[in-house]
Coordinates of C-alpha atoms in Angstrom, one line a residue:
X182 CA 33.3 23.3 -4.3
X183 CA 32.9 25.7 -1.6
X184 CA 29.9 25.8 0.4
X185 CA 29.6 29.8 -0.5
X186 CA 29.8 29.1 -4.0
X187 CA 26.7 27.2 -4.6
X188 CA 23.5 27.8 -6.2
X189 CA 20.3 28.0 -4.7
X190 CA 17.8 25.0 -4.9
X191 CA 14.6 24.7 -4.0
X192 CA 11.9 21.5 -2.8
X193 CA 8.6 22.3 -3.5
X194 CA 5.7 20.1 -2.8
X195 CA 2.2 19.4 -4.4
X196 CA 0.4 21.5 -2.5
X197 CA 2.7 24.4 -2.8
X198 CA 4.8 24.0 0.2
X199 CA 8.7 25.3 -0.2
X200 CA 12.1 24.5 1.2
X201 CA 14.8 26.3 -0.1
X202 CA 18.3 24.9 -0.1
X203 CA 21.5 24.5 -1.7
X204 CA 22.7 22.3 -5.4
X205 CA 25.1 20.1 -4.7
X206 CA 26.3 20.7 -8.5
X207 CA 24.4 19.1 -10.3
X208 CA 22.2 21.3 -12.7
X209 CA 18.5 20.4 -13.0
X210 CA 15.0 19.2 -11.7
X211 CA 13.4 16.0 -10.7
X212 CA 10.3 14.4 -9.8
X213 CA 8.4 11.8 -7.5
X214 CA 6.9 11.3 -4.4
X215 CA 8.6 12.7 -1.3
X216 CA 9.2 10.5 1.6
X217 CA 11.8 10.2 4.4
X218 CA 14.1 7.1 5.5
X219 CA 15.1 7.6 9.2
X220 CA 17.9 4.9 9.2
X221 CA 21.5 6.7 10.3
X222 CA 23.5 4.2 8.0
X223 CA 23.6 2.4 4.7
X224 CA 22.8 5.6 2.3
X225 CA 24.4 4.0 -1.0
X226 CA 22.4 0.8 0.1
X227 CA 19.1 2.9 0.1
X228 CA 19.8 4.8 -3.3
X229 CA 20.5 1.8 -5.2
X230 CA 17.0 0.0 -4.1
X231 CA 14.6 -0.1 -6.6
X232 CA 12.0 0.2 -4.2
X233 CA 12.7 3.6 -4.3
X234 CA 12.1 4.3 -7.8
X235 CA 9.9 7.2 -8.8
X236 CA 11.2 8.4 -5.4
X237 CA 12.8 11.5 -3.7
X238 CA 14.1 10.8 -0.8
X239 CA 14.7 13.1 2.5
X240 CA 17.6 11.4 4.9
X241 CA 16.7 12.2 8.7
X242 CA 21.1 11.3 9.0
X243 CA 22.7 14.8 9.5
X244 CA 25.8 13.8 7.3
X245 CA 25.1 11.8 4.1
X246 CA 28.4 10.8 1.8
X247 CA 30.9 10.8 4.8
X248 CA 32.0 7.5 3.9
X249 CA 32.0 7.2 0.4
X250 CA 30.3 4.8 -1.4
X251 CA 31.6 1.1 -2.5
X252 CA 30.9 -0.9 -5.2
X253 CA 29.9 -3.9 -3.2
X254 CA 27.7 -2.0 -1.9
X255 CA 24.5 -1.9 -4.0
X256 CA 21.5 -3.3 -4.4
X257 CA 21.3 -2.9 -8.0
X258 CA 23.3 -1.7 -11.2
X259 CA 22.3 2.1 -10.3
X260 CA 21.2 4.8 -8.3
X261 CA 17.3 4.4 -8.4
X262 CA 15.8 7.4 -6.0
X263 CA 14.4 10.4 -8.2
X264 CA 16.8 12.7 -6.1
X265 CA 18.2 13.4 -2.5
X266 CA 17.0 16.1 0.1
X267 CA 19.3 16.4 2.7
X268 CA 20.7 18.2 5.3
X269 CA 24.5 18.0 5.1
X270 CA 26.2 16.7 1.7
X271 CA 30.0 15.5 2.7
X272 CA 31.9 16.4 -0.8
X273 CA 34.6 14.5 1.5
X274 CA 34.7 11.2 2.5
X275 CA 36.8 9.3 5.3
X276 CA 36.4 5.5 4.4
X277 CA 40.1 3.9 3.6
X278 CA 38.0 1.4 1.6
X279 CA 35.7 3.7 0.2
X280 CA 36.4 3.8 -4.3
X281 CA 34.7 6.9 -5.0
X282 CA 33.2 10.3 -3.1
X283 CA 29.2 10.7 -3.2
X284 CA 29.2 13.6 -5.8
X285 CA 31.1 11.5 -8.5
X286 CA 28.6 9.1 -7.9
X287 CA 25.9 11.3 -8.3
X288 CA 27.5 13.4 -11.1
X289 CA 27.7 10.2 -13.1
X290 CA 24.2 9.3 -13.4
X291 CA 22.9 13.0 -13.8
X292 CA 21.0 12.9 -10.1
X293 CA 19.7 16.0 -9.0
X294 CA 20.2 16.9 -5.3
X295 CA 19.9 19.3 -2.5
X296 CA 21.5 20.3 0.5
X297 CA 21.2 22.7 3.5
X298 CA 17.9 22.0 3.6
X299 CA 16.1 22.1 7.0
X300 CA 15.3 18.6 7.0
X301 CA 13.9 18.1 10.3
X302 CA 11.3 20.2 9.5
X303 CA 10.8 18.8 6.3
X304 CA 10.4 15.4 7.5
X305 CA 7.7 16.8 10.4
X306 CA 5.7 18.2 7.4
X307 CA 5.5 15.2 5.6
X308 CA 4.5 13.7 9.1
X309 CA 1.8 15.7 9.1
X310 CA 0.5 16.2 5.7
X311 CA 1.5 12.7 4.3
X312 CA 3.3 11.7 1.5
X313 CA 3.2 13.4 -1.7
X314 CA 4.5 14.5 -5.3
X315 CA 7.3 16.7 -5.4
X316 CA 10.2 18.5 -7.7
X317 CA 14.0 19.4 -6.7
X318 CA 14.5 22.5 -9.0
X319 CA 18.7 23.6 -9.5
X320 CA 18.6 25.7 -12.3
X321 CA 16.6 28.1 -11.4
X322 CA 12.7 27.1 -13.0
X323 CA 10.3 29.6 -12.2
X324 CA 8.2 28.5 -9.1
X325 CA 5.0 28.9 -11.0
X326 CA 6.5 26.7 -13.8
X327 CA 7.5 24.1 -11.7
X328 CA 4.0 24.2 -10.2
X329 CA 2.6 23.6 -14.0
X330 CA 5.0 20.6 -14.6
X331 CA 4.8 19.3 -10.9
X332 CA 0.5 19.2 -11.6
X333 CA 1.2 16.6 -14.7
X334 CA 3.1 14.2 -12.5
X335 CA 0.9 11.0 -11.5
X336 CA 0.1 10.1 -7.8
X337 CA 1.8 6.9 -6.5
X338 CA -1.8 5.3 -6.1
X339 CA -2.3 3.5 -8.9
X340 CA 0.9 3.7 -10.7
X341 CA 2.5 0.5 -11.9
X342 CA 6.4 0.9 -11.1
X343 CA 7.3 -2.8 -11.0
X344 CA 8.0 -3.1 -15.2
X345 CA 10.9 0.0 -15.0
X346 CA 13.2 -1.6 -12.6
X347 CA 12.8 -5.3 -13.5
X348 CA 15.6 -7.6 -15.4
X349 CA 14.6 -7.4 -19.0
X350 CA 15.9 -11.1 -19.8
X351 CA 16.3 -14.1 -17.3
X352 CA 19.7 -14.6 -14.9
X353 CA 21.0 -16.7 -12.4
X354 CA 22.5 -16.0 -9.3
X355 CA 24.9 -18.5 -7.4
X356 CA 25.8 -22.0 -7.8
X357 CA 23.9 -23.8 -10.5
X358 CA 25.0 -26.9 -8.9
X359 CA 23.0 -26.0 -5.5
X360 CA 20.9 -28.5 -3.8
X361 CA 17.6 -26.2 -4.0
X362 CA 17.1 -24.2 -7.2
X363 CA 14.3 -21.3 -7.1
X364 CA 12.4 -19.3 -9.6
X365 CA 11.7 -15.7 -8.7
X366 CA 9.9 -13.3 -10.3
X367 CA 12.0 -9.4 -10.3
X368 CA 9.6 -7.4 -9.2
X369 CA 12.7 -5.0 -8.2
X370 CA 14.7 -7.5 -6.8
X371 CA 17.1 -6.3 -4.6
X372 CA 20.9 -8.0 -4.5
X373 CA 21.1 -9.0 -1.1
X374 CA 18.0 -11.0 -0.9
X375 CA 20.0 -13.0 -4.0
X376 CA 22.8 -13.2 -2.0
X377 CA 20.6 -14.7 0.9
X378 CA 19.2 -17.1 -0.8
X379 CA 22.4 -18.1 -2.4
X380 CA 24.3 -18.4 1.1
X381 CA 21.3 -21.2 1.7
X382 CA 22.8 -23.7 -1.2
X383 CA 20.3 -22.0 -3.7
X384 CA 20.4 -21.4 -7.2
X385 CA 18.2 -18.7 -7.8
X386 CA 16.6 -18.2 -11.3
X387 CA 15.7 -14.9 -11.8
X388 CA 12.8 -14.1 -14.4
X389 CA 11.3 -10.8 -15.8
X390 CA 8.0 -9.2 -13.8
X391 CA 5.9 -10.3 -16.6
X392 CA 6.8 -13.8 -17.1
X393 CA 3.9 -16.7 -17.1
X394 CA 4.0 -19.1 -15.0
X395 CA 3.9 -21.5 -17.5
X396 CA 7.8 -20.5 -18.1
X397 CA 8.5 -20.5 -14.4
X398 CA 7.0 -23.9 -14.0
X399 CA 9.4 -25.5 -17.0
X400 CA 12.2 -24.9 -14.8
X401 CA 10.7 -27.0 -12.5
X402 CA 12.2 -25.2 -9.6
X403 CA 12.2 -26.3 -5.7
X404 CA 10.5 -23.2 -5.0
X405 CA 9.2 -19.9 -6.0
X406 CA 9.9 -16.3 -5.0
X407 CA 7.9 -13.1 -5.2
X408 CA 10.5 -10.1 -5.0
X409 CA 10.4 -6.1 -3.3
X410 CA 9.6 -3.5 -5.7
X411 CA 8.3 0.2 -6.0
X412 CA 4.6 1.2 -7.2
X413 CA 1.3 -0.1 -6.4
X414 CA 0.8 -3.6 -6.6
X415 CA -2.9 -3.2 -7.2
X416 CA -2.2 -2.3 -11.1
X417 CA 0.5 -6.1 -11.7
X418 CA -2.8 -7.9 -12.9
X419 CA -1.1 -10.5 -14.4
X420 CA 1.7 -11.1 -11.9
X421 CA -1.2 -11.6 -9.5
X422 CA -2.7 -14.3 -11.8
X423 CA 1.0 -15.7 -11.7
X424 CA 1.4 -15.8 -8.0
X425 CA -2.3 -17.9 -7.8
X426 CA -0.4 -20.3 -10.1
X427 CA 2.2 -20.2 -7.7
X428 CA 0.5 -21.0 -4.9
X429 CA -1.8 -23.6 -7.1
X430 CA 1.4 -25.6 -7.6
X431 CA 1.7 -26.6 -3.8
X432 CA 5.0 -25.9 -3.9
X433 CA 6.7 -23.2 -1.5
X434 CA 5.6 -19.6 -2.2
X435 CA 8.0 -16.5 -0.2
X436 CA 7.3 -13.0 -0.8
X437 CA 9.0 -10.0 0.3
X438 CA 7.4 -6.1 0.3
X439 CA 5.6 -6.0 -3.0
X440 CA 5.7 -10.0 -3.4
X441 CA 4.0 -9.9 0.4
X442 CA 1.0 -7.6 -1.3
X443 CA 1.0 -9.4 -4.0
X444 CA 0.5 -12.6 -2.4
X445 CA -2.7 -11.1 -0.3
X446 CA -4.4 -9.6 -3.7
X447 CA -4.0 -12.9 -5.1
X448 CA -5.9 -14.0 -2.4
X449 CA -8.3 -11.9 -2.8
X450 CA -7.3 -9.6 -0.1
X451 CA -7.1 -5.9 -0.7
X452 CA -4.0 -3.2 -0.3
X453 CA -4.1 0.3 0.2
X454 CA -1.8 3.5 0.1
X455 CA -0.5 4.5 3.6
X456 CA -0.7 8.1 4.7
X457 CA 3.1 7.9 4.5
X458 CA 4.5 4.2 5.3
X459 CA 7.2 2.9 6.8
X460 CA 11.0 3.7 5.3
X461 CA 14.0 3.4 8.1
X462 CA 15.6 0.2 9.8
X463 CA 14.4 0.3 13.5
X464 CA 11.1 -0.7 12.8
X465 CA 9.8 -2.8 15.5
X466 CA 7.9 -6.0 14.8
X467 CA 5.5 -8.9 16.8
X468 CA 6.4 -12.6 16.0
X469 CA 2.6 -13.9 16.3
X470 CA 4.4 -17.2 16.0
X471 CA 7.0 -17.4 18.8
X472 CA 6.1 -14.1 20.9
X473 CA 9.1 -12.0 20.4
X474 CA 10.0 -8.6 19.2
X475 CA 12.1 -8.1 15.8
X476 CA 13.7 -4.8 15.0
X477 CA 13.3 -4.7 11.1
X478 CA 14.5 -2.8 7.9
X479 CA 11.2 -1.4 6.3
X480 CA 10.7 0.1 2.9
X481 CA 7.1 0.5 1.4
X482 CA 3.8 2.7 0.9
X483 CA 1.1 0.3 0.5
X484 CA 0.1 -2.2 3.1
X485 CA -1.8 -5.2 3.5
X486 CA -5.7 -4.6 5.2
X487 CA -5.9 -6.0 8.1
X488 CA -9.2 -6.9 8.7
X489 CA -9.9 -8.5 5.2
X490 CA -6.8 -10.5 6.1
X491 CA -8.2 -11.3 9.7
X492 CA -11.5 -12.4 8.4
X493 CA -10.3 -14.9 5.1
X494 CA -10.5 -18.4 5.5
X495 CA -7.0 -19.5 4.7
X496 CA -5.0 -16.6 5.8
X497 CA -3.4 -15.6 9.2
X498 CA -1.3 -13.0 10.4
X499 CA 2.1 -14.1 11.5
X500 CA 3.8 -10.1 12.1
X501 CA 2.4 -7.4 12.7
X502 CA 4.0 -4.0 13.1
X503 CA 4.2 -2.6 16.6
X504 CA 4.2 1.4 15.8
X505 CA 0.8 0.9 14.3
X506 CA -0.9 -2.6 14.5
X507 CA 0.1 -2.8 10.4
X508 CA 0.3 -6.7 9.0
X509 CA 4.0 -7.3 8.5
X510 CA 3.3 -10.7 7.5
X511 CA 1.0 -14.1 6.8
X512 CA 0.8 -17.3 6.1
X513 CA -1.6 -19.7 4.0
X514 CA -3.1 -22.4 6.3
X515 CA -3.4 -25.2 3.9
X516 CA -0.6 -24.3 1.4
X517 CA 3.1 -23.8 1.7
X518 CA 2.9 -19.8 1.1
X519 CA 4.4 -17.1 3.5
X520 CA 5.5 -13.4 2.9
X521 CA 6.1 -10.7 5.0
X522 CA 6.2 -7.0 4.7
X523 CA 9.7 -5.8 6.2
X524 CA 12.9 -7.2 4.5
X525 CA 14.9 -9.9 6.6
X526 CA 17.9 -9.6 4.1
X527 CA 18.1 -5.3 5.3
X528 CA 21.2 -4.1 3.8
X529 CA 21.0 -1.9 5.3
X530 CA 19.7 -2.9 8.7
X531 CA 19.2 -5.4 11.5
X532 CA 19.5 -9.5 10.6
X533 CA 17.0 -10.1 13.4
X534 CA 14.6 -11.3 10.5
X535 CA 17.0 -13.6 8.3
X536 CA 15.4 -16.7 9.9
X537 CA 13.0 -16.1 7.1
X538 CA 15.3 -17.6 4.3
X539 CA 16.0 -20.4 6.4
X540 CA 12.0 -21.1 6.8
X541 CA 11.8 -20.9 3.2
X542 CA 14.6 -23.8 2.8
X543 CA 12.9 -25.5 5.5
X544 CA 9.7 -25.8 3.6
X545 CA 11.2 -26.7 0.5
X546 CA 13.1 -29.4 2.2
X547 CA 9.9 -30.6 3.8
X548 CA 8.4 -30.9 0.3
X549 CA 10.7 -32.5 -1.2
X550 CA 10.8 -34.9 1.3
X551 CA 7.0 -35.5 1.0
X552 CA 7.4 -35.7 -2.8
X553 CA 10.3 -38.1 -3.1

């Protein structure tokens, strides 16, 4: 398709802000809260997360689908971003390995996109404004209809997410005949933290978001695992009440992104919405515990508060983020419970952090060993 041939799209933004663009072909609109990922790599890796459900999402890259896209590739079973804003769609793609172009991919699940947009100042606006609802129009919706539909869309505060992207029936993952076996609650798990775990001589026993702890516990499992996922945590009542099980079990608790908020709410620590949180995979991040610097892959819109965290009994900080002083992580001081905000497995992104899994093994190990 020729770049003169098509359509005019349009971005427009809950409080009536515009950016006009071009359809990448695919006829229709799409909803959900606009935010930006800075990373210059790993595009299919991004799309697939379901982190980013409920999502659109602006790529600071120039070029997005140059390479194709790969079926190994994914961090789940489908492309879970509302849409794509970008600046330059490649219909094209160089990658000898590569199985399919971009569009295809897109075409195939009915995701609406736009192009040509002027992204750079898209991505200052939402710098400055914050995060917010948003619709990519293609077929040509009146503005002031749009506006009408846009207005019925729920804020991300408040909006449980966590129930749309996880496994609707149990699974495992690697070797059943692994030394350690683990039970982890899908919260939006994504694949790479599986094959992480998996990697450590794990069997990993994946459950649905809203399974008791009572079911988790008759697997009697080495350890327990609280996964990423999109939303607000504040609404998963009852996977709260699951993770204080968790932790009342004494054995090892990790969390990762939501599991990490999670983990602090069941402690009775509070999150809150960030003006417009941390997506990209530069991030730069304080070990507390040994004094050096991680560059991390980040991914999320609520965080933990900091000075609830700072002033509870049995909490610590372990990682906090260096841009803006944000926890990145914590520990429990008299259980064997850790999560942290940032996600060591990336995909896309830098492995500074995958020390985590091997923590988690550690402490399982040490548990064992205490309980034998």
């Amino acid at each position: 398709m020729k770049y003169t041939t098509r359509p005019q799209a349009l971005l427009l933004l809950a409080d009536g802000t515009l950016f006009y663009g071009k359809s990448i072909g695919i006829s229709g609109t799409t909803f959900g809260e606009v935010c930006f990922n800075t990373g210059m790599t790993g595009y299919q890796e991004v799309f697939t997360d379901p982190s980013y459900f409920g999502q659109i999402m602006v790529t600071t890259n120039a070029h997005i689908g140059n390479y194709g896209v790969n079926a190994s590739e994914v961090e789940s079973d489908q492309i879970m971003i509302s849409g794509l804003v970008c600046k330059n769609f490649s219909f094209t793609h160089s990658r000898p390995d590569s199985e399919s172009d971009l569009f295809t991919y897109f075409e195939k699940q009915n995701v609406v996109a736009i192009s040509d947009v002027d992204t750079r100042a898209l991505v200052n606006f939402i710098r400055d404004h914050g995060a917010q609802n948003a619709v990519i129009c293609t077929d040509g919706t009146p503005v002031d209809e749009l506006k009408r539909q846009l207005a019925l869309v729920p804020d991300m505060k408040g909006l449980e997410l966590a129930s749309k992207v996880s496994a609707t029936k149990p699974y495992t993952f690697g070797a059943t005949e692994a030394t350690y076996h683990i039970a982890a609650l899908d919260l939006g798990i994504k694949r790479n933290i599986l094959r992480n775990l998996a990697q450590r001589d794990c069997c990993i026993h994946v459950f649905p978001y809203d399974t008791p702890f009572e079911t988790l516990a008759a697997l009697q499992p080495d350890g327990y695992f609280l996964s990423n996922g999109p939303g607000d945590p504040d609404p998963l009542v009852q996977v709260q009440e699951t993770a204080r099980q968790m932790i009342a079990s004494n054995k090892p608790v990790f969390g990762i992104c939501l599991g990490h908020q999670i983990l602090a709410l069941a402690n009775g620590v509070p999150t809150y919405k960030m003006f417009n949180g941390h997506r990209g995979i530069n991030h730069p991040v304080m070990n507390i515990l040994t004094g050096k610097g991680e560059i991390t892959s980040q991914n999320h819109g609520f965080a933990v508060d900091r000075e609830a965290l700072e002033n509870h009994a049995d909490l610590e900080i372990t990682h906090y983020h260096l841009n803006d002083q944000t926890v990145a992580g914590m520990r429990m001081k008299s259980k064997p419970c850790f999560s942290v905000q940032y996600h060591p497995e990336a995909s896309p992104g830098p492995h500074d952090a995958s020390y985590l899994f091997d923590q988690f093994v550690e402490a399982i190990q040490q548990a064992k060993s205490v309980n034998a």
